[in-house]
Coordinates of C-alpha atoms and ligand atoms in Angstrom, one line a residue:
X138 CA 94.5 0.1 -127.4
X139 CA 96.6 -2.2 -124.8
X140 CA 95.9 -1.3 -121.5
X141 CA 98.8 0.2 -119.7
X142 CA 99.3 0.7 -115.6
X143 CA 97.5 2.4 -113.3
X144 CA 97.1 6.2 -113.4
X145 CA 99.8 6.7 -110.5
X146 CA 98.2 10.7 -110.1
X147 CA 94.9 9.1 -109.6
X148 CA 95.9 6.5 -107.8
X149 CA 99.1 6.3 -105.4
X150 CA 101.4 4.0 -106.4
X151 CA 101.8 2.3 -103.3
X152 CA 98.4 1.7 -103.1
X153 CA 98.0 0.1 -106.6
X154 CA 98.1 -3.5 -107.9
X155 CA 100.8 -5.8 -106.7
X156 CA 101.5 -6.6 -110.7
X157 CA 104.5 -5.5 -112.5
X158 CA 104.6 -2.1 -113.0
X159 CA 101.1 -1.8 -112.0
X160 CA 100.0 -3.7 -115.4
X161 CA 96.9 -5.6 -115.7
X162 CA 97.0 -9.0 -115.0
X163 CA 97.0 -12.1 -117.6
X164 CA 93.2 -12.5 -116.9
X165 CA 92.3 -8.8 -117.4
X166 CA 92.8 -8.8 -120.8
X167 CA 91.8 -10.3 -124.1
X168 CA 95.5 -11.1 -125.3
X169 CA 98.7 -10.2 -124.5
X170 CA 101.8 -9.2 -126.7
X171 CA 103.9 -9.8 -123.8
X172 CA 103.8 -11.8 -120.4
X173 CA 106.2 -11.1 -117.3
X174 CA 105.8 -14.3 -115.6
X175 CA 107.4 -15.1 -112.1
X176 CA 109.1 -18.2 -111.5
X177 CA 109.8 -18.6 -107.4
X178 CA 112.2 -21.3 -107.8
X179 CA 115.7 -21.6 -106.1
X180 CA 116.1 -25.3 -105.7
X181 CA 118.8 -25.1 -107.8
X182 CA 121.5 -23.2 -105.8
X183 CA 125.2 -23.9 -105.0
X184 CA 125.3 -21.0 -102.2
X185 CA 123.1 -18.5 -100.5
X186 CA 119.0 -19.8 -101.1
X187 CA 116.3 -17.1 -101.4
X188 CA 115.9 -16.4 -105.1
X189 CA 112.4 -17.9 -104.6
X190 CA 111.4 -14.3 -103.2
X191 CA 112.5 -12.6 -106.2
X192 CA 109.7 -12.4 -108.1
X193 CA 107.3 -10.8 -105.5
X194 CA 110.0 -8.5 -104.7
X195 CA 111.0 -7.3 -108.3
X196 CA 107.5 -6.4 -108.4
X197 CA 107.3 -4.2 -105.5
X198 CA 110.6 -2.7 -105.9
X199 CA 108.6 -1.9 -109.8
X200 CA 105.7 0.4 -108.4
X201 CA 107.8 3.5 -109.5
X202 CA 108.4 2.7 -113.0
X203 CA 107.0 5.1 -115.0
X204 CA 105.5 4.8 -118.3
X205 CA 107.8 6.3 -121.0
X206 CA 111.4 5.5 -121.6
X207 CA 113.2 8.4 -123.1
X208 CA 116.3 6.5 -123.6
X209 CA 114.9 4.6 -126.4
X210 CA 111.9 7.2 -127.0
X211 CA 109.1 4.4 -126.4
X212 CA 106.4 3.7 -124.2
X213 CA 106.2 0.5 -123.5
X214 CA 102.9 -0.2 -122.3
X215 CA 101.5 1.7 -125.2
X216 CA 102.4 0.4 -128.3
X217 CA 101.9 -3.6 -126.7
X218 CA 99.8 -5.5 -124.2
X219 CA 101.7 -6.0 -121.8
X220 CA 100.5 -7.9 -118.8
X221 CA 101.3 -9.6 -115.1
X222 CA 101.0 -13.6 -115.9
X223 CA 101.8 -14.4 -111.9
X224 CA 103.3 -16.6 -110.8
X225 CA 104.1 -20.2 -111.8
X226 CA 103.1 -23.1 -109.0
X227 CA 106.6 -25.2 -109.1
X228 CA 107.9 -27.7 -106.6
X229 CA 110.3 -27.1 -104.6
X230 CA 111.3 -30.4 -103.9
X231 CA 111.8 -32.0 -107.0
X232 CA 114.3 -30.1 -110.0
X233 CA 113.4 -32.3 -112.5
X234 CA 109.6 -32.3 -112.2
X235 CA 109.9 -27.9 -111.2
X236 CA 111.8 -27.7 -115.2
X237 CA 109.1 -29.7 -116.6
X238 CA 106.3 -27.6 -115.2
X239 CA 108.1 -24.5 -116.4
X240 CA 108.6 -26.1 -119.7
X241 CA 104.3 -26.9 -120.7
X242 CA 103.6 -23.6 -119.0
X243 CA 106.2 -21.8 -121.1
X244 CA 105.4 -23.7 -124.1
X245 CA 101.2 -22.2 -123.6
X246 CA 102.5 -19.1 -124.5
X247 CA 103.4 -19.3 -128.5
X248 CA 101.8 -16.2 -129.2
X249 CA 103.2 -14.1 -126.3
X250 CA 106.8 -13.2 -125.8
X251 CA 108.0 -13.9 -122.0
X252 CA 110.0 -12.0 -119.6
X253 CA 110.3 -13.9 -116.6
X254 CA 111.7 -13.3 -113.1
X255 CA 113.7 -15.5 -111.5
X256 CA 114.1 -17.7 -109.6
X257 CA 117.9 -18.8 -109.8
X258 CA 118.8 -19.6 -113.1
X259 CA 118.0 -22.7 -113.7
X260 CA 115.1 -21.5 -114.9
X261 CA 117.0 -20.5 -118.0
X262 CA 117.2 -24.4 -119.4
X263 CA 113.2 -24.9 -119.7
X264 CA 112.6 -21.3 -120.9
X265 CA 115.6 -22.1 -123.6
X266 CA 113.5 -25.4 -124.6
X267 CA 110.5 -23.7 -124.8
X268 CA 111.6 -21.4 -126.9
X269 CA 113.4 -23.4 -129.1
X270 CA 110.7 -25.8 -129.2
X271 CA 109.3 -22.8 -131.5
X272 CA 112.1 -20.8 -133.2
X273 CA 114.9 -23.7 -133.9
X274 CA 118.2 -22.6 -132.5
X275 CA 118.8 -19.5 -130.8
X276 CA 121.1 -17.0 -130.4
X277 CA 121.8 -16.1 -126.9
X278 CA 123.7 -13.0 -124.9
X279 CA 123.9 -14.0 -121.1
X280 CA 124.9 -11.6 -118.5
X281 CA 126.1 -12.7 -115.6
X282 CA 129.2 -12.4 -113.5
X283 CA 129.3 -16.6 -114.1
X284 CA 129.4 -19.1 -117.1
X285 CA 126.7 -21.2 -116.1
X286 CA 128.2 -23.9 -118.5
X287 CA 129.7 -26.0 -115.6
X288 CA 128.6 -29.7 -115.8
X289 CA 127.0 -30.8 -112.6
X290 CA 127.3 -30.2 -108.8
X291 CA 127.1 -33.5 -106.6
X292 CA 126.0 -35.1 -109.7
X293 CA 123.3 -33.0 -110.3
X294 CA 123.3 -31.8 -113.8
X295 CA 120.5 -29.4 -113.6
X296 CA 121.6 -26.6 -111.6
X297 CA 122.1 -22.7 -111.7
X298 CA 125.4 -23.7 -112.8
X299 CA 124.6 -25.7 -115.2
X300 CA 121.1 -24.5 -117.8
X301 CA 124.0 -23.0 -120.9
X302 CA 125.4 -26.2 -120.8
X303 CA 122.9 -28.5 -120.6
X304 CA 120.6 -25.9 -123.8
X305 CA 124.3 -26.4 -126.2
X306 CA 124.0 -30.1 -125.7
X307 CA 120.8 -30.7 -126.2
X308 CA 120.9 -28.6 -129.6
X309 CA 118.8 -25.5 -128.5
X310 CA 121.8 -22.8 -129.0
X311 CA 123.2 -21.4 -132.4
X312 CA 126.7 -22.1 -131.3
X313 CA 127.8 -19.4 -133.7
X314 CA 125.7 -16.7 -131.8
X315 CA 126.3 -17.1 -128.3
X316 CA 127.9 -15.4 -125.9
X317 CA 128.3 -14.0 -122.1
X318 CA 128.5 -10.9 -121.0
X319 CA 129.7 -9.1 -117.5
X320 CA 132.2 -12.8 -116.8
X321 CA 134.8 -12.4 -113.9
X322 CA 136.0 -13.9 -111.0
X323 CA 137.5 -17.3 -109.8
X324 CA 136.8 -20.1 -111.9
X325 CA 137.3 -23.8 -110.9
X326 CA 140.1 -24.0 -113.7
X327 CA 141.0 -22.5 -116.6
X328 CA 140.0 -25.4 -118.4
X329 CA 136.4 -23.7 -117.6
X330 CA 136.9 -21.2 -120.5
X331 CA 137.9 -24.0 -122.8
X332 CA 135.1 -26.1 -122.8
X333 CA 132.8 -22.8 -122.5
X334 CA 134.3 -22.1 -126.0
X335 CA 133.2 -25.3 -127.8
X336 CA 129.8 -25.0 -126.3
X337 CA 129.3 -21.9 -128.7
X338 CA 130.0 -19.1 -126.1
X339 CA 132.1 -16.3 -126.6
X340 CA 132.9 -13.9 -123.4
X341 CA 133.1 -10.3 -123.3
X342 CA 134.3 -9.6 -119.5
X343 CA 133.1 -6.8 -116.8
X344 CA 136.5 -5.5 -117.6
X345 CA 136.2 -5.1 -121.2
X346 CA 134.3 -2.0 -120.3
X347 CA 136.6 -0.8 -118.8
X348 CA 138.6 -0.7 -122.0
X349 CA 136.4 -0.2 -124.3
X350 CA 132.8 1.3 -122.8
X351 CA 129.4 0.3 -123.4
X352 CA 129.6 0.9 -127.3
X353 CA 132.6 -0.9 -128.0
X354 CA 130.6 -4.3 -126.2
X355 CA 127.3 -3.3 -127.7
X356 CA 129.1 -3.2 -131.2
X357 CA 130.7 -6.9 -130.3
X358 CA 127.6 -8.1 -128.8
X359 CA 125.3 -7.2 -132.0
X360 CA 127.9 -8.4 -134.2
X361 CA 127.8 -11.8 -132.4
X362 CA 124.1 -12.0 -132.2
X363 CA 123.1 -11.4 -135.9
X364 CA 120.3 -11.5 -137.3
X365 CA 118.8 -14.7 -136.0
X366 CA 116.4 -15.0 -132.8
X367 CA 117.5 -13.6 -129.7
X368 CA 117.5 -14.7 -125.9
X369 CA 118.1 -12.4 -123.1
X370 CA 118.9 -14.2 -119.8
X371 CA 120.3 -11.5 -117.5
X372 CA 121.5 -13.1 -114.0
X373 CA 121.4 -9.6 -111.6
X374 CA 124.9 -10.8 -110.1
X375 CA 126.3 -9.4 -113.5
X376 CA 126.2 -6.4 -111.4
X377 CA 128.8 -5.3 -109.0
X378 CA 127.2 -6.6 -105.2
X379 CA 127.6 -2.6 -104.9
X380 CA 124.5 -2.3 -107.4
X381 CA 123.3 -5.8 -106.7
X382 CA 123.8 -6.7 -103.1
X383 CA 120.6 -9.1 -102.9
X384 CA 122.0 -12.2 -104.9
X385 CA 123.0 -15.2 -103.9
X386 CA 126.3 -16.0 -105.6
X387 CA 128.3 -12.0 -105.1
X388 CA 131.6 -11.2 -107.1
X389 CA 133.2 -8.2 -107.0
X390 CA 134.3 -6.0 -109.9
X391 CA 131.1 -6.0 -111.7
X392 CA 128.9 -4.2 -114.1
X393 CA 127.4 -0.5 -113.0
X394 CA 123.4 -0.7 -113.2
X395 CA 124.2 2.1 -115.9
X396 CA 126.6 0.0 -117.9
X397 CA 123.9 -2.7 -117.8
X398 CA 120.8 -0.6 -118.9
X399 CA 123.0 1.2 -121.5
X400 CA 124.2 -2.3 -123.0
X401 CA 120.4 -3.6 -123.2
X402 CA 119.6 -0.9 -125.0
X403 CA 121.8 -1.7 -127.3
X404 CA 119.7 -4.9 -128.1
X405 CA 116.9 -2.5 -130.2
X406 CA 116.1 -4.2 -133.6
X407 CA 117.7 -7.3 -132.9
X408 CA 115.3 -10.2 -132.9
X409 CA 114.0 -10.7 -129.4
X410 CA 112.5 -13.4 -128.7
X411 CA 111.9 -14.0 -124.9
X412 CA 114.0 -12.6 -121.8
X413 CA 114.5 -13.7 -118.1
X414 CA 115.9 -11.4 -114.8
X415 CA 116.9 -14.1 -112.4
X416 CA 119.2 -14.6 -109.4
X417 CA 117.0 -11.5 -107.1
X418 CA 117.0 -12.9 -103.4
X419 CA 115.5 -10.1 -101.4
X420 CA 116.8 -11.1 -97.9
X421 CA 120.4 -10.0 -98.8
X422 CA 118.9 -6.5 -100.5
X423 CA 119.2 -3.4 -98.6
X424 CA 116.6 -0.5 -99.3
X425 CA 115.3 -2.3 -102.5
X426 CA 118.4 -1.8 -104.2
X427 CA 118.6 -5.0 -106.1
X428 CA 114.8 -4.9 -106.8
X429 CA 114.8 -1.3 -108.3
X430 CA 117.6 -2.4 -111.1
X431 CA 115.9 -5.5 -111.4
X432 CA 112.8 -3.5 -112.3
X433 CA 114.7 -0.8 -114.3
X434 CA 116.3 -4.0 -116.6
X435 CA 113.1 -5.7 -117.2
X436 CA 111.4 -2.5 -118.0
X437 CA 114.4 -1.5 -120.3
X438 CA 113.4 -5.6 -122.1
X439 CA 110.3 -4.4 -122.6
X440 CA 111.1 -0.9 -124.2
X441 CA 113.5 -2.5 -126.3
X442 CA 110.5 -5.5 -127.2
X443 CA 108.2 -2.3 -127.6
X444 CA 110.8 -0.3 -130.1
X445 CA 111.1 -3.5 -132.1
X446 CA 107.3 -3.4 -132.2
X447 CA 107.1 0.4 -133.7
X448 CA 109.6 -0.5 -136.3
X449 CA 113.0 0.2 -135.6
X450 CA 115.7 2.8 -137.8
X451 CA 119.1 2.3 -136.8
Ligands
ALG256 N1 124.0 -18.7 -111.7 C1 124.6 -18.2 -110.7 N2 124.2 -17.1 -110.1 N3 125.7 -18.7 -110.1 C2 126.3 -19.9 -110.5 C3 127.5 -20.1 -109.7 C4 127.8 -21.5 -109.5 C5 129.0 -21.8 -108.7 O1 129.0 -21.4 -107.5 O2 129.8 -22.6 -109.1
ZN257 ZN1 125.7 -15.5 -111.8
ZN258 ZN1 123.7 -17.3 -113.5

């Protein structure tokens, strides 16, 4: 039997455990089917810093999950162990030594399926070798308001702007099942979406759902995604500033948090494989608002991990 959160009518909720969603930690138990591990990195930014808050804050904003989704009729703290790995120690000061830390410590966890909070995202690049390093190529569906395949930023090629480039070149993606969802705004040139392209990406844009609603993407996005393994990296600036005001790179004309939970959902017998929630900076969040759909995506992760678990029936 895994052993779920606290009993919030025994004990407040505010006065439980600072873990995720009040779930025991990594040491608590014997094993652990999967891991939310925080990754307080932001070394990587090209704007507003802070994303190195994000974990501790996704966490606190998470003390009112509850424990059954009835969106996707699971539980899922039930049916898996799920548990609070902490944090990862990474340095601040040094990009190529912080990706190589997350890398070995990502690579410990063979057994255990990770959901990790960000940190900016370029965290995504070590998590993507680490997965790949066991599953071969991987599909991917990104959401994020950016491409995050630009090349490099004052000659810097590991950067937030940079992890979906750097994972195609270096073999890690299934070029044929990649894609981004949630893309708008200004781009550098148009030459962006070209070069995107031949890195295996294909785009469904924030206002595709305005044309066609949540099941017309969800229908393109499973389509895309197959039947191989699957990578969830969701950047929260996918989200309209409206929904998502605590981030640290803000376009407008973005996702609803109910667009984004209803597309996720959509993810349920595909082959996940790992997940990330990155891009959280708590000093530009008013009344937790970023944190609580931060929390409400990586909750909806673990249903959908927890209904692949129980067998799923389209
Ligand atoms: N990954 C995030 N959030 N942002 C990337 C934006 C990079 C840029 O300003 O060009
Ligand atoms: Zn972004
Ligand atoms: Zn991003």
């Amino acid at each position: 039997m895994p052993i779920g959160p606290v009993d919030n009518s025994l004990i407040p909720r505010y006065a439980g455990p600072p873990t995720f969603a009040q779930l025991p930690r990594v040491d608590q138990v014997a094993g652990a089917d999967v891991a939310v591990l925080g990754v307080p990195f932001d070394s990587g930014v090209s704007y507003r810093p802070g994303a190195r808050f994000g974990p501790a804050h996704i966490r606190a904003a998470s003390k009112l999950l509850r424990p059954y989704n009835p969106a996707l009729d699971v539980a899922p703290f039930a049916v898996q162990q799920v548990v609070d790995a902490g944090d990862l120690a990474v340095n601040p000061f040094d990009i190529g030594e912080a990706v190589a830390t997350i890398e070995a410590a990502a690579r410990t966890y063979r057994n255990t399926k990770l959901l990790t909070l960000g940190g900016d995202h370029t965290i995504a690049l070590p998590l993507l070798r680490a997965v790949h390093a066991t599953h071969g190529p991987i599909g991917v569906v990104h959401f994020d308001a950016h491409l995050d395949t630009w090349d490099t930023y004052f000659g810097e090629p590991t950067t937030h702007g940079t992890p979906f480039r750097r994972a195609s070149e270096e073999g890690l993606l299934d070029r044929e099942r990649c894609l981004h969802v949630g893309i708008r705004g200004p781009l550098y040139a148009a030459e962006d979406l070209t070069a995107d392209g031949v890195l295996g990406f294909q785009v469904i844009r924030a206002d595709d759902y305005e044309t066609g609603g949540v099941a017309d993407v969800v229908a393109r996005m499973r389509r895309r995604l197959g039947d191989g393994p699957v990578y969830v990296s969701v950047d929260i600036d996918v989200l309209d500033p409206a929904h998502a005001p605590g981030t640290g790179t803000p376009e407008a004309g973005g996702l609803t948090s109910r667009e984004l939970l209803n597309t996720l959902r959509g993810l349920v017998g595909l082959d996940v494989i790992g997940a990330d929630v990155v891009e959280v900076a708590p000093a530009y969040d008013h009344a937790e608002i970023t944190g609580v759909a931060a929390s409400h995506v990586a909750f909806e992760l673990l249903s959908v991990l927890a209904r692949n678990t129980t067998g799923y029936r389209p």
